[in-house]
Each structure stands twice: as structure tokens, then as C-alpha cells.
N, CA, C and O atoms as a CHARMM CRD file, in Angstrom:
* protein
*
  256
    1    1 UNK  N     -6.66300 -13.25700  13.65300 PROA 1      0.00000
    2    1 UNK  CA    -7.32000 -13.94200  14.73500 PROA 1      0.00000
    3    1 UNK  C     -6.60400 -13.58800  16.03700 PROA 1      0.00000
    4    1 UNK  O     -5.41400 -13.59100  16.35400 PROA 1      0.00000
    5    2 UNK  N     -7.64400 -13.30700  16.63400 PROA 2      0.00000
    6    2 UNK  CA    -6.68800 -13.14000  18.41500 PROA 2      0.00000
    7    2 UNK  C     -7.62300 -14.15300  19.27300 PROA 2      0.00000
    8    2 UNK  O     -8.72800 -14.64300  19.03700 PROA 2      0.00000
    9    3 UNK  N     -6.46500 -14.29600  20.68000 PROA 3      0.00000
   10    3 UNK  CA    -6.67700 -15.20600  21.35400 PROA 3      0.00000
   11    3 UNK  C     -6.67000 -14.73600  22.62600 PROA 3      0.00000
   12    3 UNK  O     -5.51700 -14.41700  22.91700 PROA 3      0.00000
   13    4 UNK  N     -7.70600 -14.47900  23.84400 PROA 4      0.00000
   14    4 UNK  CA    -7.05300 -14.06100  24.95300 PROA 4      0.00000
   15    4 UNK  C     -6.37000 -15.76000  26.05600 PROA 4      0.00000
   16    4 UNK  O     -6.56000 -16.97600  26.08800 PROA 4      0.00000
   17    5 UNK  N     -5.79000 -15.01000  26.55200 PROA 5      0.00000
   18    5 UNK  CA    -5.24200 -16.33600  27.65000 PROA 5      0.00000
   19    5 UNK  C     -4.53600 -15.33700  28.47200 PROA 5      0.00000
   20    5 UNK  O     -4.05000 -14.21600  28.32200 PROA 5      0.00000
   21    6 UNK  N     -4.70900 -16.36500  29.56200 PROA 6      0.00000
   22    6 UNK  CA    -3.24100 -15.91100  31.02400 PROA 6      0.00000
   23    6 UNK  C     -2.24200 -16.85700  30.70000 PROA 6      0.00000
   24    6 UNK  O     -2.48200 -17.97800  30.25100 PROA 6      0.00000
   25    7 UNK  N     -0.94200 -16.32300  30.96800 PROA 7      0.00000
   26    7 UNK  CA     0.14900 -16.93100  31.16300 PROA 7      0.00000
   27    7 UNK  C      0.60600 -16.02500  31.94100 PROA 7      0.00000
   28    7 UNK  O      0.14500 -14.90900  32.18100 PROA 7      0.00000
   29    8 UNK  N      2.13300 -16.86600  32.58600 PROA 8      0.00000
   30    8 UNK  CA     2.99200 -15.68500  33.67200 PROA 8      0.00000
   31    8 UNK  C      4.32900 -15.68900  32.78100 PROA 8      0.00000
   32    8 UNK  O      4.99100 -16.56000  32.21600 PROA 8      0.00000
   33    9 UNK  N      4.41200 -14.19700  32.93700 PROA 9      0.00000
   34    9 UNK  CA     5.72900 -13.61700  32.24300 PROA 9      0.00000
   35    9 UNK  C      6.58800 -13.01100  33.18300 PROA 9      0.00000
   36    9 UNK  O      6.16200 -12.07200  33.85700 PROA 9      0.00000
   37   10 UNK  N      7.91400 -13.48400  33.33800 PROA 10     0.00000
   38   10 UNK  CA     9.10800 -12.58300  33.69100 PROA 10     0.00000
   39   10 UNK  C      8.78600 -10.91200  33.20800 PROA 10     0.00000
   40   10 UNK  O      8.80100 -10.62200  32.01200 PROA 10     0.00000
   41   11 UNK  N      8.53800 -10.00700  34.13300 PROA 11     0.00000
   42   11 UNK  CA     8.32100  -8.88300  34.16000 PROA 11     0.00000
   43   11 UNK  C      9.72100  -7.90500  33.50100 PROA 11     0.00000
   44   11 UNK  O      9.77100  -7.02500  32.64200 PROA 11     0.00000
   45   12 UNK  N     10.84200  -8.60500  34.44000 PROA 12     0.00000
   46   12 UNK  CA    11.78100  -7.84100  33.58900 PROA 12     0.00000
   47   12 UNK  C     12.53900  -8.43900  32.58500 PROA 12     0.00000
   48   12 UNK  O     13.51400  -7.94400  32.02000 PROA 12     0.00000
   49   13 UNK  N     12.02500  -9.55400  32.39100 PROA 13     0.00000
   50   13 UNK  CA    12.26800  -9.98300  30.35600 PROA 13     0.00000
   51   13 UNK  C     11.45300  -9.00900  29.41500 PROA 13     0.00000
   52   13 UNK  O     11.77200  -8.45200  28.36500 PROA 13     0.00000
   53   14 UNK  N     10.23000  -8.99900  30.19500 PROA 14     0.00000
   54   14 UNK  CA     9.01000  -8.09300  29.21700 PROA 14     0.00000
   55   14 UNK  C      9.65100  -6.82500  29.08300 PROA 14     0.00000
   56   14 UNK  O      9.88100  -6.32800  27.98000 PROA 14     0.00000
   57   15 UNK  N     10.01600  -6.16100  30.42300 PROA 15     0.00000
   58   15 UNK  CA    10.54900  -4.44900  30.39000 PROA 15     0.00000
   59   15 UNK  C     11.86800  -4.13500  29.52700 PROA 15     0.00000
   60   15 UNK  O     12.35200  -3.02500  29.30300 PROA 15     0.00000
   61   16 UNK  N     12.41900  -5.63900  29.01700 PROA 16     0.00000
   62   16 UNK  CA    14.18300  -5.41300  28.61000 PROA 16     0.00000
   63   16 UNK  C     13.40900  -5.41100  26.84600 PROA 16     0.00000
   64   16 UNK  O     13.44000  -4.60700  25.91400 PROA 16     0.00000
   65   17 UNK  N     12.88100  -6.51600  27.02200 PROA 17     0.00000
   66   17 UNK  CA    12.11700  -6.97500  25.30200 PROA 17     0.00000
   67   17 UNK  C     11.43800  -5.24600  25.11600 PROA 17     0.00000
   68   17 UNK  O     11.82800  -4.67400  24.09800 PROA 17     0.00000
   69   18 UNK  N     10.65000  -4.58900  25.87100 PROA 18     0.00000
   70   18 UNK  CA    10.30700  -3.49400  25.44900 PROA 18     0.00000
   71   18 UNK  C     10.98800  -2.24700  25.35100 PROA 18     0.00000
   72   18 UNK  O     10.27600  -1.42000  24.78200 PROA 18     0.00000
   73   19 UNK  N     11.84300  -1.90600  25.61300 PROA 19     0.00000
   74   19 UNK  CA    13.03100  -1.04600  25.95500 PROA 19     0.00000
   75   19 UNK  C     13.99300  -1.43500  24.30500 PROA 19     0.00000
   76   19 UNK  O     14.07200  -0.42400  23.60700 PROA 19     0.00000
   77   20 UNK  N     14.42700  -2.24500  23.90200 PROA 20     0.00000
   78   20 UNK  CA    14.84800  -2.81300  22.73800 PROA 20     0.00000
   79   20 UNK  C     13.80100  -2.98000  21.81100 PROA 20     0.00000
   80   20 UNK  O     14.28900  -2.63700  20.73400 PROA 20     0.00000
   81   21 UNK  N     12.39300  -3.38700  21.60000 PROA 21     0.00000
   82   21 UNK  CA    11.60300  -3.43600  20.44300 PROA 21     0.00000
   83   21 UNK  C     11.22300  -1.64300  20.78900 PROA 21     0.00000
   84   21 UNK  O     11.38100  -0.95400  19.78100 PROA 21     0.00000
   85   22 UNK  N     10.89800  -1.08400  21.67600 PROA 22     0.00000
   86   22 UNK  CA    10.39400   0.17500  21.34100 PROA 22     0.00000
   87   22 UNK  C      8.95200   0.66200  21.85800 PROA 22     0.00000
   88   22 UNK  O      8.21700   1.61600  21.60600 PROA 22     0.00000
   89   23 UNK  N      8.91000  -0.42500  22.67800 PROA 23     0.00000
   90   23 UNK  CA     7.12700  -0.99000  22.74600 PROA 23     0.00000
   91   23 UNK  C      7.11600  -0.41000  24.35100 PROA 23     0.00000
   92   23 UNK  O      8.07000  -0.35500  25.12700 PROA 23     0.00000
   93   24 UNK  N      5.34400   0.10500  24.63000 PROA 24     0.00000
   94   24 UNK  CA     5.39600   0.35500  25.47300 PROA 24     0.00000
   95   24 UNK  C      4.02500  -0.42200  26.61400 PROA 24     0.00000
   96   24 UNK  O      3.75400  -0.32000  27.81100 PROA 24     0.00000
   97   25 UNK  N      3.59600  -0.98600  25.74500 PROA 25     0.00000
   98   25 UNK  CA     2.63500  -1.90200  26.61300 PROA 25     0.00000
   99   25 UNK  C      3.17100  -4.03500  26.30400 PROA 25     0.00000
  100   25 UNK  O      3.79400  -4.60500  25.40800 PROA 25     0.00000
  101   26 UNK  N      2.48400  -4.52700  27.60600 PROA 26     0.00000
  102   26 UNK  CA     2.70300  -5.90000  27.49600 PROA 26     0.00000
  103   26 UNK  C      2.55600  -6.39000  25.90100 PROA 26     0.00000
  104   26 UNK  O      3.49900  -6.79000  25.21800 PROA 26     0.00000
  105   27 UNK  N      1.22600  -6.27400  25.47800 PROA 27     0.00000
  106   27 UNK  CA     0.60200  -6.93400  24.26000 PROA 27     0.00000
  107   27 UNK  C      1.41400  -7.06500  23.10600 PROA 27     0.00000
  108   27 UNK  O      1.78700  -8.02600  22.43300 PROA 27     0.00000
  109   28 UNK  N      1.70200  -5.02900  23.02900 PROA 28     0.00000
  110   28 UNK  CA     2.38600  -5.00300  21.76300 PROA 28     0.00000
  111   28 UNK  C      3.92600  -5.54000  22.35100 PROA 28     0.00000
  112   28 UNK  O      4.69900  -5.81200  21.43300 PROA 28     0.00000
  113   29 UNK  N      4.17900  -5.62800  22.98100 PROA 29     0.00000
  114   29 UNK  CA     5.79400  -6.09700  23.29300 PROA 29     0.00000
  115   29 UNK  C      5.94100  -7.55000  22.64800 PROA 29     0.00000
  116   29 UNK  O      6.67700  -8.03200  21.78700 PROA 29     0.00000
  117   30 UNK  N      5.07800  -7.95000  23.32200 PROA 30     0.00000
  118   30 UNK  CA     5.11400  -9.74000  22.87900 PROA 30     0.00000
  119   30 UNK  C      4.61700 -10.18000  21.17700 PROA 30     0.00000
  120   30 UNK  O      4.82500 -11.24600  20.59700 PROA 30     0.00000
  121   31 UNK  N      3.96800  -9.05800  20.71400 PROA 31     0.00000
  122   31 UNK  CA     3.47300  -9.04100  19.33600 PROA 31     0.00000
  123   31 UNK  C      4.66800  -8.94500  18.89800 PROA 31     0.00000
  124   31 UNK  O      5.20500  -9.93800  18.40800 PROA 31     0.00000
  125   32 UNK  N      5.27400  -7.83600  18.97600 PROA 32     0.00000
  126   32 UNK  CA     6.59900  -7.29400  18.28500 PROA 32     0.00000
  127   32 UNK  C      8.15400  -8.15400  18.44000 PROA 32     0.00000
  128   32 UNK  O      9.17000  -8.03700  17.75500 PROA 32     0.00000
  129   33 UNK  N      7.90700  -8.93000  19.47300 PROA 33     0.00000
  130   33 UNK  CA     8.76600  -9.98900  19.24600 PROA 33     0.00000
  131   33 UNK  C      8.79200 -11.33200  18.83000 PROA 33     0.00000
  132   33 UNK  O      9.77600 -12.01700  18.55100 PROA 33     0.00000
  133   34 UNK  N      7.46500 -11.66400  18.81800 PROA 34     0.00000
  134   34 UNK  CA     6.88200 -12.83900  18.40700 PROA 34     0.00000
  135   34 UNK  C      7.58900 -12.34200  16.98400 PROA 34     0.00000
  136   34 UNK  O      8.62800 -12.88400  16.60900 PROA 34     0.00000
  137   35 UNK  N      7.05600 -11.43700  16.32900 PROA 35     0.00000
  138   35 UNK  CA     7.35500 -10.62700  14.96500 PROA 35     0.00000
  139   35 UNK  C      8.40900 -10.68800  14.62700 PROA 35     0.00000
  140   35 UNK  O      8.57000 -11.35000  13.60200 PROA 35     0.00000
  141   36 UNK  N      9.37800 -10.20500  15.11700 PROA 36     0.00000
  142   36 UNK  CA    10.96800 -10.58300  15.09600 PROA 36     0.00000
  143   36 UNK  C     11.52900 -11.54200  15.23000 PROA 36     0.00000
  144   36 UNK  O     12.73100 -11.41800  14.99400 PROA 36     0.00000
  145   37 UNK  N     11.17600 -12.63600  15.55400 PROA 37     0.00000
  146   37 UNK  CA    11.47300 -13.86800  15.51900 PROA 37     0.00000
  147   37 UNK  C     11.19500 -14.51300  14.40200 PROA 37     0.00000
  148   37 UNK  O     12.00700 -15.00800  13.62000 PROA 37     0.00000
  149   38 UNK  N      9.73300 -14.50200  14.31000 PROA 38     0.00000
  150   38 UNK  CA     9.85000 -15.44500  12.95300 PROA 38     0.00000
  151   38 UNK  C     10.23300 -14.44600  12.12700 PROA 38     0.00000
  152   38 UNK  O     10.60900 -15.09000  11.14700 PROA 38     0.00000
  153   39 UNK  N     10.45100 -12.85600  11.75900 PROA 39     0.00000
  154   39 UNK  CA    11.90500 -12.48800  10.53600 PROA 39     0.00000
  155   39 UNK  C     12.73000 -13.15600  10.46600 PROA 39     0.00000
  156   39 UNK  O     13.20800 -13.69000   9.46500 PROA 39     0.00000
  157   40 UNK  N     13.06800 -13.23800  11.68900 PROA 40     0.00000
  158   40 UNK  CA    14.59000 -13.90600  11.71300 PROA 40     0.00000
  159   40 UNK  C     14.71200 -15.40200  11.23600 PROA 40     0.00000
  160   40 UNK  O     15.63400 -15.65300  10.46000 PROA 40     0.00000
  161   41 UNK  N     14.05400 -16.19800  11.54100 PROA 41     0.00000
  162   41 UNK  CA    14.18600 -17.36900  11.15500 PROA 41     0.00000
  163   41 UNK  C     13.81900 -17.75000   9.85000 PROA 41     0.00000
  164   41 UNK  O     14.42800 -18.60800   9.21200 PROA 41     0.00000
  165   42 UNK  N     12.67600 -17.03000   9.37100 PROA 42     0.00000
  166   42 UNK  CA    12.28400 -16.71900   7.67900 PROA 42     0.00000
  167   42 UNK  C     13.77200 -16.97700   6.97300 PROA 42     0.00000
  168   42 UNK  O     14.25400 -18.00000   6.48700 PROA 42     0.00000
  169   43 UNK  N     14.48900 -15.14500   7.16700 PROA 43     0.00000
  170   43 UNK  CA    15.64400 -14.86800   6.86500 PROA 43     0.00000
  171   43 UNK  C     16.43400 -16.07500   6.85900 PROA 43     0.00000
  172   43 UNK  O     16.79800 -16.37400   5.72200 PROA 43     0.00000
  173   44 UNK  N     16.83700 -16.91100   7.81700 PROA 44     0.00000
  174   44 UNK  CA    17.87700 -17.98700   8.30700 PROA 44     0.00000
  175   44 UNK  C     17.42300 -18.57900   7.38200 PROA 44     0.00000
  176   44 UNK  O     18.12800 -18.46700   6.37900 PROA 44     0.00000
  177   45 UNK  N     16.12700 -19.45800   7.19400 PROA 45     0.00000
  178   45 UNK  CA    15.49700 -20.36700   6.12300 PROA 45     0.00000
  179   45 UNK  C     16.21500 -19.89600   4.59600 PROA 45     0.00000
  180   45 UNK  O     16.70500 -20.81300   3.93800 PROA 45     0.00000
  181   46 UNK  N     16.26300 -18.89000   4.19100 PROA 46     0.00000
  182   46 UNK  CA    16.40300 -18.21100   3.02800 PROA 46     0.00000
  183   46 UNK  C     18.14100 -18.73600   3.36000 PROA 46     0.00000
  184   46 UNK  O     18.46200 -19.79300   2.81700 PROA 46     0.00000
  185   47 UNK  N     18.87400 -18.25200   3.94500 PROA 47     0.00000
  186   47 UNK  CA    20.78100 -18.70700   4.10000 PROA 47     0.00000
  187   47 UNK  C     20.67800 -20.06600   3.79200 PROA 47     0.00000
  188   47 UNK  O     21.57000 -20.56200   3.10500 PROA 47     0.00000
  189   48 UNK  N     19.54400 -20.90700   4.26300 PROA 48     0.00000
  190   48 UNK  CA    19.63400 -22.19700   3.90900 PROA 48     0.00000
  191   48 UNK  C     19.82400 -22.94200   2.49600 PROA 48     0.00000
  192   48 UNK  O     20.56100 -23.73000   1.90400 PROA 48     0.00000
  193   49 UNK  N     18.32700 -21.93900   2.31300 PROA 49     0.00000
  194   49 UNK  CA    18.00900 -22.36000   0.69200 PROA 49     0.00000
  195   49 UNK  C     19.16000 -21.82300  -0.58800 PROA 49     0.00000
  196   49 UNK  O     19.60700 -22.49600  -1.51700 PROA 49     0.00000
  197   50 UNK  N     19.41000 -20.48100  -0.26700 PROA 50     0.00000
  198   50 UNK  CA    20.44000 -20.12000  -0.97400 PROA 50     0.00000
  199   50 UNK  C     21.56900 -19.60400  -0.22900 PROA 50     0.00000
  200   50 UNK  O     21.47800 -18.41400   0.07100 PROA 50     0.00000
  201   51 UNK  N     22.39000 -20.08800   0.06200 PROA 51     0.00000
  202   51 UNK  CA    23.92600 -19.15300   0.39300 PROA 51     0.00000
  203   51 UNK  C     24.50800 -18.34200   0.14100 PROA 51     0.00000
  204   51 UNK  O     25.14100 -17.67000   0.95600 PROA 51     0.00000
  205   52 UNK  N     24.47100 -18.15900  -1.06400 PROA 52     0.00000
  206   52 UNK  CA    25.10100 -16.64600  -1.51100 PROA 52     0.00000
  207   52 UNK  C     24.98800 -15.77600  -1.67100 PROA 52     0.00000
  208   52 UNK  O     25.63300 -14.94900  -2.31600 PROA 52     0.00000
  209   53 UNK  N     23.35700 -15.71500  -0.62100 PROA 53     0.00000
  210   53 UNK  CA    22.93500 -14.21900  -0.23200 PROA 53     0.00000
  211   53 UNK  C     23.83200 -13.44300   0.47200 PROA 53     0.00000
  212   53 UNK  O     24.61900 -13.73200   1.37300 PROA 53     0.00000
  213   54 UNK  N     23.56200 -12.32800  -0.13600 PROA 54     0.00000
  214   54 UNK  CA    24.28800 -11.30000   1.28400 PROA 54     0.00000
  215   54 UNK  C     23.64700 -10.85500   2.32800 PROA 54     0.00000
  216   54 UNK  O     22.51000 -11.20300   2.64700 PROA 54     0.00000
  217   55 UNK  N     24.27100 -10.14700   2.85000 PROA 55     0.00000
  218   55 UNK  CA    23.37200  -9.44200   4.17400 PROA 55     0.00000
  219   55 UNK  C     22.80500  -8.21500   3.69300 PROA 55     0.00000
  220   55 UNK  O     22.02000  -7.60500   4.41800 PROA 55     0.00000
  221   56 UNK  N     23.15400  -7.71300   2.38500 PROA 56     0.00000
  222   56 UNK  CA    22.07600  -6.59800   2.14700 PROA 56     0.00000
  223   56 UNK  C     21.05300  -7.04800   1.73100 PROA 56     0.00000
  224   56 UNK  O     20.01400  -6.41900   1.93200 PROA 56     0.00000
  225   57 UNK  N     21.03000  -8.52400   0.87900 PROA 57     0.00000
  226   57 UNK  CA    19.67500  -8.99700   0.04200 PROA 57     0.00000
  227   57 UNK  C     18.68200  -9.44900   1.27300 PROA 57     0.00000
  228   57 UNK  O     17.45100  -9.46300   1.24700 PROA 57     0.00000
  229   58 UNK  N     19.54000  -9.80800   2.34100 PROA 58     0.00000
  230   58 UNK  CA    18.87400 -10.27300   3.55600 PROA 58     0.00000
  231   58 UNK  C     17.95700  -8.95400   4.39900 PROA 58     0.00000
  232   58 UNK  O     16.86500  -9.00700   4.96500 PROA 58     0.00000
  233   59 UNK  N     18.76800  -7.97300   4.23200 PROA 59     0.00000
  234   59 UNK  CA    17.99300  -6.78500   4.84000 PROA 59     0.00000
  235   59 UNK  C     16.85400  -6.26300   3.66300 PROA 59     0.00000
  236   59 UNK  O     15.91800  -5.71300   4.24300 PROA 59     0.00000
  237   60 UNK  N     16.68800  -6.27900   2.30800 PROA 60     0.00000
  238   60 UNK  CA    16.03100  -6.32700   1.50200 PROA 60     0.00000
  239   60 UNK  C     14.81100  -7.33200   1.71100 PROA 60     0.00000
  240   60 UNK  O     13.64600  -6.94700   1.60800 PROA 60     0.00000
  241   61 UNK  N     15.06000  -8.27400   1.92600 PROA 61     0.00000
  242   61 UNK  CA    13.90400  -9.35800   1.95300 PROA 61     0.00000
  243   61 UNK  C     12.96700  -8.94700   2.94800 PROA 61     0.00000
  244   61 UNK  O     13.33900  -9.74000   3.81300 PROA 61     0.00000
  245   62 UNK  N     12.03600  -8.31600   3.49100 PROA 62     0.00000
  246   62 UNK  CA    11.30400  -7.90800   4.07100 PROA 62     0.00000
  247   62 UNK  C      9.87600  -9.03000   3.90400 PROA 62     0.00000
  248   62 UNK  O      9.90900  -9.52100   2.77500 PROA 62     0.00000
  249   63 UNK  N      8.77900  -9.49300   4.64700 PROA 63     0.00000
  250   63 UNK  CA     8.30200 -10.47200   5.19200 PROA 63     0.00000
  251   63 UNK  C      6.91000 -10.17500   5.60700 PROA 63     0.00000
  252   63 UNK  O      6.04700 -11.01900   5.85100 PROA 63     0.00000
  253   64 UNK  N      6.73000  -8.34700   5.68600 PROA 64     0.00000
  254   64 UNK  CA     5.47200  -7.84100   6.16500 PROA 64     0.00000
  255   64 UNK  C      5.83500  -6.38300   6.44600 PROA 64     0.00000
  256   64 UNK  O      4.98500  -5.60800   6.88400 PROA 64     0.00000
């Protein structure tokens, strides 16, 4: 599902977020970090549930 809307974005948050994700337009920038975020917190959820993951099982766990 997509959604259009306006919002105002810090231009050079967007240009730093794209420069680091790899991205070269607004859309996909904000896709691709939206994206990375919830990995990350997935991941964190998972340290929660079990602890004695490592950081390779953590780089293993892939999400999409």
C-alpha cells in the first residue's frame, strides 16, 4: 500500500541519510531507512527475547 502526503524534511538529513543508505532520490531514501529501522529494532526485540544470541546469528536473521 502507498500513501502520497506532504511533509517538510530537513534537506540535509535527507542528503546525509542518502549518501549512507546509497539512495539517490527522496522516496527511496526515506523507504530505505524507514527499512533499517525497523531491522534494527526487530533485531533488538530478538536480544530481548533471547540473549545469547550473537552478533553473527543477529547478522543471519534477515527480516526481508
Amino acid at each position: 500500500m502507498r500513501k502520497h502526503t506532504t511533509i517538510d524534511l530537513d534537506t540535509d538529513l535527507v542528503a546525509a541519510a542518502a549518501d549512507v543508505l546509497g539512495t539517490r532520490r527522496t522516496t527511496e531514501t526515506i523507504h530505505a531507512a524507514l527499512e533499517e529501522v525497523v531491522a534494527v529494532r526487530r533485531r533488538l526485540r530478538l536480544l530481548d527475547f533471547k540473549p545469547e544470541l550473537s552478533l553473527s546469528d543477529l547478522a543471519a536473521s534477515r527480516f526481508w
